[in-house]
PDB file of C-alpha atoms in Angstrom:
ATOM      1  CA  MET A   1      55.423 -27.295   9.963  1.00 44.00           C
ATOM      2  CA  HIS A   2      54.331 -31.127   8.567  1.00 50.00           C
ATOM      3  CA  TRP A   3      52.146 -30.619   5.340  1.00 50.00           C
ATOM      4  CA  THR A   4      50.608 -34.369   5.138  1.00 52.00           C
ATOM      5  CA  ASN A   5      49.949 -34.222   9.496  1.00 55.00           C
ATOM      6  CA  ILE A   6      47.817 -30.419   8.378  1.00 57.00           C
ATOM      7  CA  THR A   7      46.548 -32.229   4.917  1.00 56.00           C
ATOM      8  CA  VAL A   8      45.118 -35.192   6.499  1.00 50.00           C
ATOM      9  CA  CYS A   9      43.442 -32.508   9.755  1.00 54.00           C
ATOM     10  CA  LEU A  10      42.240 -30.440   6.813  1.00 53.00           C
ATOM     11  CA  ALA A  11      40.491 -33.418   4.910  1.00 52.00           C
ATOM     12  CA  ILE A  12      39.092 -34.497   8.956  1.00 54.00           C
ATOM     13  CA  ALA A  13      37.250 -31.319   9.498  1.00 55.00           C
ATOM     14  CA  CYS A  14      36.144 -30.945   5.676  1.00 52.00           C
ATOM     15  CA  ALA A  15      34.584 -33.978   5.914  1.00 49.00           C
ATOM     16  CA  ALA A  16      32.696 -33.431   8.872  1.00 48.00           C
ATOM     17  CA  ILE A  17      31.090 -30.169   7.097  1.00 48.00           C
ATOM     18  CA  PRO A  18      27.786 -29.676   9.296  1.00 49.00           C
ATOM     19  CA  ALA A  19      25.372 -28.105   7.690  1.00 48.00           C
ATOM     20  CA  SER A  20      23.970 -24.439   8.543  1.00 52.00           C
ATOM     21  CA  ALA A  21      21.681 -22.637   8.144  1.00 65.00           C
ATOM     22  CA  GLN A  22      19.522 -19.406   8.838  1.00 76.00           C
ATOM     23  CA  VAL A  23      18.919 -18.194  11.862  1.00 80.00           C
ATOM     24  CA  HIS A  24      15.555 -16.216  12.859  1.00 78.00           C
ATOM     25  CA  ARG A  25      14.865 -14.363  15.943  1.00 83.00           C
ATOM     26  CA  CYS A  26      11.110 -13.974  16.191  1.00 86.00           C
ATOM     27  CA  LYS A  27       8.950 -12.450  19.222  1.00 85.00           C
ATOM     28  CA  ASP A  28       5.793 -14.093  20.143  1.00 81.00           C
ATOM     29  CA  ALA A  29       2.205 -12.869  21.974  1.00 78.00           C
ATOM     30  CA  THR A  30       4.220 -13.251  24.914  1.00 84.00           C
ATOM     31  CA  GLY A  31       6.854 -11.352  23.797  1.00 83.00           C
ATOM     32  CA  ARG A  32       9.167 -14.478  24.624  1.00 86.00           C
ATOM     33  CA  THR A  33      12.373 -14.365  21.927  1.00 86.00           C
ATOM     34  CA  ILE A  34      12.717 -17.524  20.044  1.00 83.00           C
ATOM     35  CA  TYR A  35      15.578 -17.991  17.905  1.00 83.00           C
ATOM     36  CA  ALA A  36      14.291 -20.822  14.622  1.00 80.00           C
ATOM     37  CA  ASP A  37      15.865 -21.339  11.189  1.00 80.00           C
ATOM     38  CA  VAL A  38      12.546 -21.042   9.748  1.00 81.00           C
ATOM     39  CA  PRO A  39      11.466 -17.866   9.688  1.00 81.00           C
ATOM     40  CA  CYS A  40       8.604 -16.802  12.500  1.00 82.00           C
ATOM     41  CA  ALA A  41       5.612 -17.419  11.969  1.00 79.00           C
ATOM     42  CA  ALA A  42       1.638 -15.372  11.450  1.00 77.00           C
ATOM     43  CA  GLY A  43       1.228 -13.715  14.779  1.00 74.00           C
ATOM     44  CA  GLN A  44       5.547 -13.348  14.850  1.00 77.00           C
ATOM     45  CA  THR A  45       7.465 -10.440  14.550  1.00 77.00           C
ATOM     46  CA  GLY A  46      10.973 -10.878  15.072  1.00 76.00           C
ATOM     47  CA  ALA A  47      14.767 -10.606  11.552  1.00 76.00           C
ATOM     48  CA  MET A  48      16.954 -12.697  10.532  1.00 75.00           C
ATOM     49  CA  VAL A  49      19.690 -12.158  12.350  1.00 73.00           C
ATOM     50  CA  GLU A  50      22.217 -14.720  10.377  1.00 73.00           C
ATOM     51  CA  ARG A  51      21.568 -15.482   6.438  1.00 74.00           C
ATOM     52  CA  GLN A  52      22.789 -19.348   5.399  1.00 76.00           C
ATOM     53  CA  LYS A  53      26.448 -19.715   4.491  1.00 81.00           C
ATOM     54  CA  SER A  54      27.840 -21.020   1.443  1.00 85.00           C
ATOM     55  CA  ARG A  55      30.533 -23.481   1.372  1.00 87.00           C
ATOM     56  CA  GLU A  56      32.902 -20.982  -0.045  1.00 89.00           C
ATOM     57  CA  GLU A  57      31.928 -18.862   3.321  1.00 87.00           C
ATOM     58  CA  ILE A  58      32.204 -21.650   5.242  1.00 86.00           C
ATOM     59  CA  LEU A  59      36.072 -23.271   3.984  1.00 88.00           C
ATOM     60  CA  GLU A  60      37.202 -18.558   4.272  1.00 90.00           C
ATOM     61  CA  GLU A  61      36.143 -19.029   7.390  1.00 89.00           C
ATOM     62  CA  ARG A  62      37.976 -22.361   8.974  1.00 90.00           C
ATOM     63  CA  LEU A  63      41.020 -20.782   6.659  1.00 90.00           C
ATOM     64  CA  GLN A  64      41.276 -17.598   8.678  1.00 92.00           C
ATOM     65  CA  ALA A  65      40.991 -19.771  11.925  1.00 91.00           C
ATOM     66  CA  ALA A  66      43.324 -22.266  11.279  1.00 90.00           C
ATOM     67  CA  GLU A  67      45.911 -19.496   9.239  1.00 91.00           C
ATOM     68  CA  ALA A  68      45.356 -17.648  13.311  1.00 92.00           C
ATOM     69  CA  ASN A  69      46.213 -20.916  15.228  1.00 90.00           C
ATOM     70  CA  GLU A  70      48.653 -21.916  13.672  1.00 90.00           C
ATOM     71  CA  ARG A  71      49.971 -18.288  14.329  1.00 92.00           C
ATOM     72  CA  LYS A  72      48.854 -18.459  17.357  1.00 92.00           C
ATOM     73  CA  LEU A  73      51.722 -21.760  17.921  1.00 90.00           C
ATOM     74  CA  ARG A  74      54.319 -20.155  16.625  1.00 90.00           C
ATOM     75  CA  GLN A  75      53.917 -17.413  19.010  1.00 92.00           C
ATOM     76  CA  GLN A  76      54.119 -20.103  21.358  1.00 91.00           C
ATOM     77  CA  ALA A  77      57.363 -21.335  20.642  1.00 89.00           C
ATOM     78  CA  ASN A  78      58.910 -18.857  19.781  1.00 89.00           C
ATOM     79  CA  GLU A  79      58.103 -17.038  22.841  1.00 89.00           C
ATOM     80  CA  GLN A  80      59.364 -20.773  24.704  1.00 87.00           C
ATOM     81  CA  GLU A  81      62.777 -20.630  21.770  1.00 86.00           C
ATOM     82  CA  SER A  82      62.970 -16.151  22.675  1.00 85.00           C
ATOM     83  CA  LEU A  83      62.737 -17.658  27.015  1.00 83.00           C
ATOM     84  CA  GLN A  84      65.032 -20.831  26.840  1.00 81.00           C
ATOM     85  CA  ARG A  85      67.095 -18.491  24.729  1.00 81.00           C
ATOM     86  CA  LEU A  86      67.271 -15.731  27.813  1.00 81.00           C
ATOM     87  CA  ASN A  87      68.679 -18.248  30.522  1.00 77.00           C
ATOM     88  CA  PRO A  88      70.427 -20.751  28.855  1.00 68.00           C
ATOM     89  CA  PRO A  89      71.282 -22.554  32.379  1.00 60.00           C
ATOM     90  CA  ALA A  90      75.311 -24.430  32.453  1.00 59.00           C
ATOM     91  CA  PRO A  91      74.879 -28.008  30.735  1.00 61.00           C
ATOM     92  CA  ALA A  92      75.796 -29.631  34.119  1.00 55.00           C
ATOM     93  CA  VAL A  93      73.388 -27.565  35.721  1.00 53.00           C
ATOM     94  CA  GLN A  94      71.263 -27.958  33.399  1.00 53.00           C
ATOM     95  CA  GLN A  95      71.260 -32.355  33.097  1.00 57.00           C
ATOM     96  CA  ASN A  96      70.165 -32.380  36.389  1.00 59.00           C
ATOM     97  CA  ALA A  97      67.649 -29.366  36.211  1.00 56.00           C
ATOM     98  CA  GLN A  98      65.653 -31.468  34.219  1.00 59.00           C
ATOM     99  CA  GLN A  99      66.348 -34.327  36.576  1.00 66.00           C
ATOM    100  CA  ASP A 100      65.369 -32.430  39.516  1.00 79.00           C
ATOM    101  CA  LYS A 101      61.950 -30.501  37.346  1.00 80.00           C
ATOM    102  CA  ALA A 102      60.992 -34.514  35.717  1.00 82.00           C
ATOM    103  CA  SER A 103      60.649 -35.340  38.860  1.00 85.00           C
ATOM    104  CA  SER A 104      58.535 -32.554  40.681  1.00 88.00           C
ATOM    105  CA  TYR A 105      55.506 -32.036  42.389  1.00 89.00           C
ATOM    106  CA  GLU A 106      54.296 -29.591  39.465  1.00 89.00           C
ATOM    107  CA  CYS A 107      55.974 -32.718  37.274  1.00 90.00           C
ATOM    108  CA  ARG A 108      53.558 -35.046  37.913  1.00 90.00           C
ATOM    109  CA  LEU A 109      50.530 -32.906  38.680  1.00 91.00           C
ATOM    110  CA  ALA A 110      51.084 -30.750  34.519  1.00 91.00           C
ATOM    111  CA  GLN A 111      51.359 -35.021  33.896  1.00 91.00           C
ATOM    112  CA  ARG A 112      47.753 -36.412  35.037  1.00 91.00           C
ATOM    113  CA  GLU A 113      46.349 -32.898  34.139  1.00 92.00           C
ATOM    114  CA  HIS A 114      47.128 -34.014  29.991  1.00 90.00           C
ATOM    115  CA  GLU A 115      46.594 -37.385  30.995  1.00 90.00           C
ATOM    116  CA  THR A 116      42.831 -36.241  31.807  1.00 90.00           C
ATOM    117  CA  VAL A 117      42.891 -33.814  28.825  1.00 86.00           C
ATOM    118  CA  SER A 118      44.151 -36.062  26.161  1.00 87.00           C
ATOM    119  CA  SER A 119      41.331 -38.271  27.684  1.00 88.00           C
ATOM    120  CA  ILE A 120      38.404 -36.380  27.078  1.00 86.00           C
ATOM    121  CA  ARG A 121      37.036 -36.904  23.367  1.00 85.00           C
ATOM    122  CA  SER A 122      33.875 -33.774  22.675  1.00 83.00           C
ATOM    123  CA  GLY A 123      34.506 -30.817  21.583  1.00 83.00           C
ATOM    124  CA  THR A 124      36.062 -30.473  17.612  1.00 85.00           C
ATOM    125  CA  GLU A 125      38.913 -31.027  16.528  1.00 84.00           C
ATOM    126  CA  GLU A 126      40.324 -28.131  16.524  1.00 84.00           C
ATOM    127  CA  GLY A 127      38.953 -28.054  20.276  1.00 85.00           C
ATOM    128  CA  ARG A 128      41.056 -31.231  21.343  1.00 87.00           C
ATOM    129  CA  ARG A 129      43.690 -30.358  19.664  1.00 86.00           C
ATOM    130  CA  ASN A 130      44.293 -26.693  21.042  1.00 87.00           C
ATOM    131  CA  ARG A 131      43.448 -27.899  24.778  1.00 88.00           C
ATOM    132  CA  ILE A 132      46.080 -31.008  24.291  1.00 89.00           C
ATOM    133  CA  ASN A 133      48.744 -28.396  23.511  1.00 89.00           C
ATOM    134  CA  SER A 134      47.515 -26.015  26.161  1.00 89.00           C
ATOM    135  CA  SER A 135      48.206 -29.266  28.156  1.00 89.00           C
ATOM    136  CA  THR A 136      51.154 -29.675  26.814  1.00 91.00           C
ATOM    137  CA  LEU A 137      53.410 -26.923  26.845  1.00 89.00           C
ATOM    138  CA  LYS A 138      52.130 -26.063  30.831  1.00 90.00           C
ATOM    139  CA  VAL A 139      54.380 -30.252  30.832  1.00 89.00           C
ATOM    140  CA  ASN A 140      57.169 -29.133  28.644  1.00 89.00           C
ATOM    141  CA  THR A 141      57.976 -25.471  30.910  1.00 88.00           C
ATOM    142  CA  ALA A 142      57.178 -27.972  34.619  1.00 88.00           C
ATOM    143  CA  CYS A 143      58.682 -30.999  33.580  1.00 88.00           C
ATOM    144  CA  GLY A 144      61.733 -29.750  31.283  1.00 86.00           C
ATOM    145  CA  LEU A 145      60.615 -30.854  28.153  1.00 86.00           C
ATOM    146  CA  GLN A 146      59.979 -30.547  24.234  1.00 86.00           C
ATOM    147  CA  THR A 147      57.504 -32.266  23.112  1.00 85.00           C
ATOM    148  CA  GLU A 148      56.187 -31.498  19.752  1.00 86.00           C
ATOM    149  CA  MET A 149      52.890 -30.132  18.996  1.00 82.00           C
ATOM    150  CA  ILE A 150      49.716 -31.035  17.740  1.00 81.00           C
ATOM    151  CA  GLN A 151      50.086 -29.735  14.232  1.00 78.00           C
ATOM    152  CA  PRO A 152      46.599 -28.451  12.765  1.00 73.00           C
ATOM    153  CA  PRO A 153      45.354 -29.076   9.467  1.00 67.00           C
ATOM    154  CA  VAL A 154      45.917 -28.331   6.120  1.00 64.00           C
ATOM    155  CA  ARG A 155      43.436 -29.184   3.321  1.00 62.00           C
ATOM    156  CA  ILE A 156      41.629 -25.334   3.591  1.00 55.00           C
ATOM    157  CA  ILE A 157      44.628 -24.156   2.206  1.00 55.00           C
ATOM    158  CA  LYS A 158      44.404 -26.044  -0.761  1.00 55.00           C
ATOM    159  CA  GLU A 159      40.497 -25.449  -0.802  1.00 56.00           C
ATOM    160  CA  ARG A 160      40.860 -22.769  -0.678  1.00 56.00           C
ATOM    161  CA  ALA A 161      42.819 -22.512  -3.638  1.00 58.00           C
ATOM    162  CA  ILE A 162      40.830 -24.690  -5.850  1.00 59.00           C
ATOM    163  CA  LEU A 163      37.947 -21.896  -5.265  1.00 58.00           C
ATOM    164  CA  ARG A 164      39.350 -19.147  -6.831  1.00 54.00           C
TER     165      ARG A 164
END
């Protein structure tokens, strides 16, 4: 685990903490449902759907998400290692197999898809990291490579310790 990478990513994630607000679901006189961050107006019926979360609750949720992501990446890495241990090719054959995989149509297709996924800049950093990691796993499988995954940020874990 690269703690410096995780710390930097968490710092970025926490710096971009969005404003969270309470959510109200209201019905107007025509029966149309409206969602808003302010209480229902006079003449509308409704209730609060979600209360505003505190900074600590937001950080706790992010910590849980980061930990779940980390577990998922570890599980994927363990599964990949298990598959490699179960099916180790002979050393001479392995090099030829890697060369064959690297020049295969599936490898080129996975690399093109990875380039496309890597160029997408929309979404959250976590979502982008997950898309790139998934694409990297596909390239590794198709091309016989062992490229490392992008590690999740660490700053949330340190902030959790500060909050206690």
